[in-house]
């Protein structure tokens, strides 16, 4: 579970799937009860688990709205994990509160662990345009786990840029998307990794598709929207 949690942190910053569509957002769905299912695939195209999100606790109106994203994960072995995090739409920007991901529910699934978390919230502007550069995001996690050594981890999402517009077809339908490129740098113990990724965002839906690559540009894993409802 500890390894899976660390992997989740990396995915959270490279593949943010917050969604809201209100008067202050075009690409993210803050509609009470909306749900989204993503199927994960490995580099060979074999199914590797599922992610399901549901929007709850929507508050506010106009240009200031907040919501909670309830996230259920199922890996390739059928193990399930749950967590939630907060999303806020403030004016022209949607912000994801990374600290809220480390809630009591997630920590309880990890066992005896303490965390110290700091960093910068991930931001997704409402008005995306081809060639636009997006703000970097980062998180620093200091973990104290009973029975094992303490662990420190730093994850940065850098070089975020809107590359192009592209039509994408998934089991959930066909969508006109903006393609956002980014690079995720993770540092944990003596290990340092940097890998690029792309996210396909559709207006009124959010993330439709995501791909991660190795340094050579080869596909390592992907996620595809397979079902949604509002």
mmCIF file of N, CA and C in Angstrom, residues 102-176:
data_model
loop_
_atom_site.group_PDB
_atom_site.id
_atom_site.type_symbol
_atom_site.label_atom_id
_atom_site.label_comp_id
_atom_site.label_asym_id
_atom_site.label_seq_id
_atom_site.Cartn_x
_atom_site.Cartn_y
_atom_site.Cartn_z
ATOM 1 N N UNK A 102 -4.141 14.027 1.125
ATOM 2 C CA UNK A 102 -3.606 13.273 2.255
ATOM 3 C C UNK A 102 -4.593 13.325 3.422
ATOM 4 N N UNK A 103 -5.804 12.843 3.196
ATOM 5 C CA UNK A 103 -6.820 12.925 4.234
ATOM 6 C C UNK A 103 -6.755 11.708 5.146
ATOM 7 N N UNK A 104 -7.592 11.726 6.180
ATOM 8 C CA UNK A 104 -7.573 10.647 7.165
ATOM 9 C C UNK A 104 -7.915 9.292 6.548
ATOM 10 N N UNK A 105 -8.814 9.305 5.567
ATOM 11 C CA UNK A 105 -9.217 8.058 4.929
ATOM 12 C C UNK A 105 -8.037 7.389 4.237
ATOM 13 N N UNK A 106 -7.248 8.186 3.487
ATOM 14 C CA UNK A 106 -6.096 7.622 2.801
ATOM 15 C C UNK A 106 -5.021 7.182 3.786
ATOM 16 N N UNK A 107 -4.760 7.990 4.806
ATOM 17 C CA UNK A 107 -3.733 7.640 5.777
ATOM 18 C C UNK A 107 -4.102 6.378 6.537
ATOM 19 N N UNK A 108 -5.392 6.185 6.816
ATOM 20 C CA UNK A 108 -5.822 4.990 7.533
ATOM 21 C C UNK A 108 -5.528 3.731 6.737
ATOM 22 N N UNK A 109 -5.588 3.819 5.403
ATOM 23 C CA UNK A 109 -5.303 2.669 4.556
ATOM 24 C C UNK A 109 -3.814 2.361 4.491
ATOM 25 N N UNK A 110 -2.987 3.324 4.894
ATOM 26 C CA UNK A 110 -1.536 3.133 4.867
ATOM 27 C C UNK A 110 -1.001 2.557 6.165
ATOM 28 N N UNK A 111 -1.778 2.598 7.234
ATOM 29 C CA UNK A 111 -1.291 2.107 8.507
ATOM 30 C C UNK A 111 -0.741 3.252 9.352
ATOM 31 N N UNK A 112 0.282 2.966 10.141
ATOM 32 C CA UNK A 112 0.860 3.928 11.064
ATOM 33 C C UNK A 112 1.834 4.842 10.321
ATOM 34 N N UNK A 113 1.380 6.016 9.928
ATOM 35 C CA UNK A 113 2.217 6.930 9.155
ATOM 36 C C UNK A 113 1.882 8.371 9.523
ATOM 37 N N UNK A 114 2.921 9.212 9.549
ATOM 38 C CA UNK A 114 2.767 10.640 9.756
ATOM 39 C C UNK A 114 3.337 11.365 8.550
ATOM 40 N N UNK A 115 2.740 12.496 8.190
ATOM 41 C CA UNK A 115 3.185 13.235 7.011
ATOM 42 C C UNK A 115 3.294 14.726 7.284
ATOM 43 N N UNK A 116 4.299 15.321 6.628
ATOM 44 C CA UNK A 116 4.453 16.768 6.598
ATOM 45 C C UNK A 116 4.468 17.157 5.125
ATOM 46 N N UNK A 117 3.491 17.966 4.686
ATOM 47 C CA UNK A 117 3.293 18.241 3.265
ATOM 48 C C UNK A 117 3.374 19.735 2.999
ATOM 49 N N UNK A 118 4.069 20.097 1.925
ATOM 50 C CA UNK A 118 4.152 21.489 1.507
ATOM 51 C C UNK A 118 4.264 21.522 -0.016
ATOM 52 N N UNK A 119 4.081 22.704 -0.597
ATOM 53 C CA UNK A 119 4.207 22.800 -2.040
ATOM 54 C C UNK A 119 3.296 23.856 -2.628
ATOM 55 N N UNK A 120 3.041 23.750 -3.930
ATOM 56 C CA UNK A 120 2.238 24.703 -4.686
ATOM 57 C C UNK A 120 1.067 23.996 -5.340
ATOM 58 N N UNK A 121 -0.138 24.530 -5.171
ATOM 59 C CA UNK A 121 -1.320 23.922 -5.781
ATOM 60 C C UNK A 121 -1.196 23.891 -7.300
ATOM 61 N N UNK A 122 -1.727 22.842 -7.915
ATOM 62 C CA UNK A 122 -1.783 22.749 -9.364
ATOM 63 C C UNK A 122 -2.887 23.672 -9.875
ATOM 64 N N UNK A 123 -2.592 24.453 -10.928
ATOM 65 C CA UNK A 123 -3.569 25.372 -11.497
ATOM 66 C C UNK A 123 -3.879 25.007 -12.949
ATOM 67 N N UNK A 124 -5.184 25.095 -13.308
ATOM 68 C CA UNK A 124 -5.622 24.884 -14.682
ATOM 69 C C UNK A 124 -6.446 26.091 -15.117
ATOM 70 N N UNK A 125 -5.872 26.978 -15.965
ATOM 71 C CA UNK A 125 -6.624 28.150 -16.423
ATOM 72 C C UNK A 125 -7.873 27.748 -17.196
ATOM 73 N N UNK A 126 -8.873 28.591 -17.137
ATOM 74 C CA UNK A 126 -10.127 28.345 -17.824
ATOM 75 C C UNK A 126 -9.999 28.544 -19.330
ATOM 76 N N UNK A 127 -9.211 29.537 -19.733
ATOM 77 C CA UNK A 127 -9.101 29.895 -21.148
ATOM 78 C C UNK A 127 -7.823 29.308 -21.744
ATOM 79 N N UNK A 128 -7.901 28.097 -22.262
ATOM 80 C CA UNK A 128 -6.757 27.432 -22.875
ATOM 81 C C UNK A 128 -6.622 27.840 -24.338
ATOM 82 N N UNK A 129 -5.351 27.993 -24.769
ATOM 83 C CA UNK A 129 -5.056 28.331 -26.146
ATOM 84 C C UNK A 129 -3.802 27.600 -26.583
ATOM 85 N N UNK A 130 -3.728 27.204 -27.852
ATOM 86 C CA UNK A 130 -2.552 26.511 -28.376
ATOM 87 C C UNK A 130 -1.327 27.397 -28.213
ATOM 88 N N UNK A 131 -0.245 26.827 -27.675
ATOM 89 C CA UNK A 131 0.995 27.556 -27.429
ATOM 90 C C UNK A 131 1.091 28.139 -26.039
ATOM 91 N N UNK A 132 0.016 28.106 -25.277
ATOM 92 C CA UNK A 132 -0.010 28.671 -23.930
ATOM 93 C C UNK A 132 0.842 27.855 -22.962
ATOM 94 N N UNK A 133 1.623 28.527 -22.127
ATOM 95 C CA UNK A 133 2.395 27.870 -21.085
ATOM 96 C C UNK A 133 1.643 27.948 -19.768
ATOM 97 N N UNK A 134 1.605 26.834 -19.028
ATOM 98 C CA UNK A 134 0.845 26.748 -17.788
ATOM 99 C C UNK A 134 1.779 26.739 -16.585
ATOM 100 N N UNK A 135 1.304 27.184 -15.407
ATOM 101 C CA UNK A 135 2.148 27.251 -14.213
ATOM 102 C C UNK A 135 2.629 25.864 -13.771
ATOM 103 N N UNK A 136 3.852 25.818 -13.233
ATOM 104 C CA UNK A 136 4.395 24.580 -12.667
ATOM 105 C C UNK A 136 3.672 24.249 -11.361
ATOM 106 N N UNK A 137 3.766 22.993 -10.946
ATOM 107 C CA UNK A 137 3.242 22.571 -9.649
ATOM 108 C C UNK A 137 4.267 21.714 -8.946
ATOM 109 N N UNK A 138 4.209 21.663 -7.623
ATOM 110 C CA UNK A 138 5.156 20.825 -6.892
ATOM 111 C C UNK A 138 4.580 20.440 -5.536
ATOM 112 N N UNK A 139 5.077 19.324 -5.012
ATOM 113 C CA UNK A 139 4.694 18.883 -3.682
ATOM 114 C C UNK A 139 5.895 18.223 -3.015
ATOM 115 N N UNK A 140 6.071 18.507 -1.735
ATOM 116 C CA UNK A 140 7.120 17.884 -0.930
ATOM 117 C C UNK A 140 6.441 17.103 0.194
ATOM 118 N N UNK A 141 6.805 15.831 0.313
ATOM 119 C CA UNK A 141 6.190 14.970 1.318
ATOM 120 C C UNK A 141 7.281 14.348 2.195
ATOM 121 N N UNK A 142 7.167 14.550 3.498
ATOM 122 C CA UNK A 142 8.038 13.890 4.463
ATOM 123 C C UNK A 142 7.203 12.865 5.212
ATOM 124 N N UNK A 143 7.588 11.602 5.119
ATOM 125 C CA UNK A 143 6.792 10.520 5.688
ATOM 126 C C UNK A 143 7.543 9.821 6.815
ATOM 127 N N UNK A 144 6.837 9.579 7.900
ATOM 128 C CA UNK A 144 7.365 8.792 9.008
ATOM 129 C C UNK A 144 6.480 7.563 9.155
ATOM 130 N N UNK A 145 7.019 6.397 8.840
ATOM 131 C CA UNK A 145 6.243 5.166 8.848
ATOM 132 C C UNK A 145 6.786 4.202 9.892
ATOM 133 N N UNK A 146 5.898 3.654 10.674
ATOM 134 C CA UNK A 146 6.291 2.732 11.734
ATOM 135 C C UNK A 146 6.925 1.480 11.150
ATOM 136 N N UNK A 147 8.100 1.100 11.686
ATOM 137 C CA UNK A 147 8.761 -0.130 11.285
ATOM 138 C C UNK A 147 9.691 0.001 10.104
ATOM 139 N N UNK A 148 9.713 1.164 9.433
ATOM 140 C CA UNK A 148 10.612 1.377 8.307
ATOM 141 C C UNK A 148 11.266 2.738 8.451
ATOM 142 N N UNK A 149 12.271 2.986 7.618
ATOM 143 C CA UNK A 149 12.959 4.268 7.681
ATOM 144 C C UNK A 149 12.061 5.396 7.177
ATOM 145 N N UNK A 150 12.357 6.620 7.600
ATOM 146 C CA UNK A 150 11.616 7.776 7.126
ATOM 147 C C UNK A 150 11.908 8.010 5.646
ATOM 148 N N UNK A 151 10.939 8.574 4.942
ATOM 149 C CA UNK A 151 11.093 8.794 3.509
ATOM 150 C C UNK A 151 10.705 10.219 3.150
ATOM 151 N N UNK A 152 11.493 10.835 2.281
ATOM 152 C CA UNK A 152 11.180 12.158 1.759
ATOM 153 C C UNK A 152 10.970 12.045 0.259
ATOM 154 N N UNK A 153 9.987 12.775 -0.260
ATOM 155 C CA UNK A 153 9.707 12.731 -1.683
ATOM 156 C C UNK A 153 9.366 14.122 -2.186
ATOM 157 N N UNK A 154 9.876 14.439 -3.374
ATOM 158 C CA UNK A 154 9.563 15.695 -4.035
ATOM 159 C C UNK A 154 9.079 15.384 -5.443
ATOM 160 N N UNK A 155 7.935 15.946 -5.821
ATOM 161 C CA UNK A 155 7.387 15.751 -7.159
ATOM 162 C C UNK A 155 7.103 17.123 -7.765
ATOM 163 N N UNK A 156 7.654 17.371 -8.961
ATOM 164 C CA UNK A 156 7.427 18.626 -9.672
ATOM 165 C C UNK A 156 6.799 18.344 -11.028
ATOM 166 N N UNK A 157 5.852 19.171 -11.419
ATOM 167 C CA UNK A 157 5.306 19.122 -12.770
ATOM 168 C C UNK A 157 5.747 20.399 -13.477
ATOM 169 N N UNK A 158 6.560 20.241 -14.521
ATOM 170 C CA UNK A 158 7.196 21.384 -15.176
ATOM 171 C C UNK A 158 6.941 21.347 -16.691
ATOM 172 N N UNK A 159 7.336 22.435 -17.343
ATOM 173 C CA UNK A 159 7.237 22.544 -18.805
ATOM 174 C C UNK A 159 5.821 22.220 -19.310
ATOM 175 N N UNK A 160 4.835 22.720 -18.624
ATOM 176 C CA UNK A 160 3.435 22.490 -19.011
ATOM 177 C C UNK A 160 3.056 23.442 -20.152
ATOM 178 N N UNK A 161 2.575 22.880 -21.237
ATOM 179 C CA UNK A 161 2.277 23.691 -22.413
ATOM 180 C C UNK A 161 1.120 23.088 -23.199
ATOM 181 N N UNK A 162 0.245 23.974 -23.718
ATOM 182 C CA UNK A 162 -0.845 23.534 -24.589
ATOM 183 C C UNK A 162 -0.271 23.345 -25.989
ATOM 184 N N UNK A 163 -0.198 22.079 -26.437
ATOM 185 C CA UNK A 163 0.466 21.774 -27.705
ATOM 186 C C UNK A 163 -0.412 22.016 -28.936
ATOM 187 N N UNK A 164 -1.659 21.518 -28.888
ATOM 188 C CA UNK A 164 -2.495 21.538 -30.089
ATOM 189 C C UNK A 164 -3.930 21.192 -29.729
ATOM 190 N N UNK A 165 -4.812 21.221 -30.738
ATOM 191 C CA UNK A 165 -6.179 20.726 -30.589
ATOM 192 C C UNK A 165 -6.304 19.453 -31.418
ATOM 193 N N UNK A 166 -7.090 18.495 -30.907
ATOM 194 C CA UNK A 166 -7.169 17.199 -31.570
ATOM 195 C C UNK A 166 -8.472 16.502 -31.180
ATOM 196 N N UNK A 167 -9.069 15.784 -32.113
ATOM 197 C CA UNK A 167 -10.274 15.007 -31.837
ATOM 198 C C UNK A 167 -9.871 13.621 -31.348
ATOM 199 N N UNK A 168 -10.518 13.160 -30.261
ATOM 200 C CA UNK A 168 -10.192 11.862 -29.659
ATOM 201 C C UNK A 168 -11.472 11.057 -29.493
ATOM 202 N N UNK A 169 -11.406 9.766 -29.859
ATOM 203 C CA UNK A 169 -12.535 8.867 -29.683
ATOM 204 C C UNK A 169 -12.203 7.820 -28.628
ATOM 205 N N UNK A 170 -13.085 7.668 -27.636
ATOM 206 C CA UNK A 170 -12.931 6.672 -26.585
ATOM 207 C C UNK A 170 -14.255 5.913 -26.468
ATOM 208 N N UNK A 171 -14.329 4.877 -25.618
ATOM 209 C CA UNK A 171 -15.604 4.190 -25.415
ATOM 210 C C UNK A 171 -16.720 5.107 -24.926
ATOM 211 N N UNK A 172 -16.359 6.287 -24.383
ATOM 212 C CA UNK A 172 -17.367 7.226 -23.883
ATOM 213 C C UNK A 172 -17.862 8.193 -24.948
ATOM 214 N N UNK A 173 -17.205 8.190 -26.137
ATOM 215 C CA UNK A 173 -17.639 9.090 -27.201
ATOM 216 C C UNK A 173 -16.470 9.733 -27.922
ATOM 217 N N UNK A 174 -16.776 10.702 -28.791
ATOM 218 C CA UNK A 174 -15.763 11.446 -29.533
ATOM 219 C C UNK A 174 -15.737 12.880 -29.023
ATOM 220 N N UNK A 175 -14.536 13.410 -28.757
ATOM 221 C CA UNK A 175 -14.402 14.708 -28.109
ATOM 222 C C UNK A 175 -13.340 15.560 -28.807
ATOM 223 N N UNK A 176 -13.610 16.858 -28.904
ATOM 224 C CA UNK A 176 -12.611 17.820 -29.371
ATOM 225 C C UNK A 176 -11.802 18.267 -28.164
#
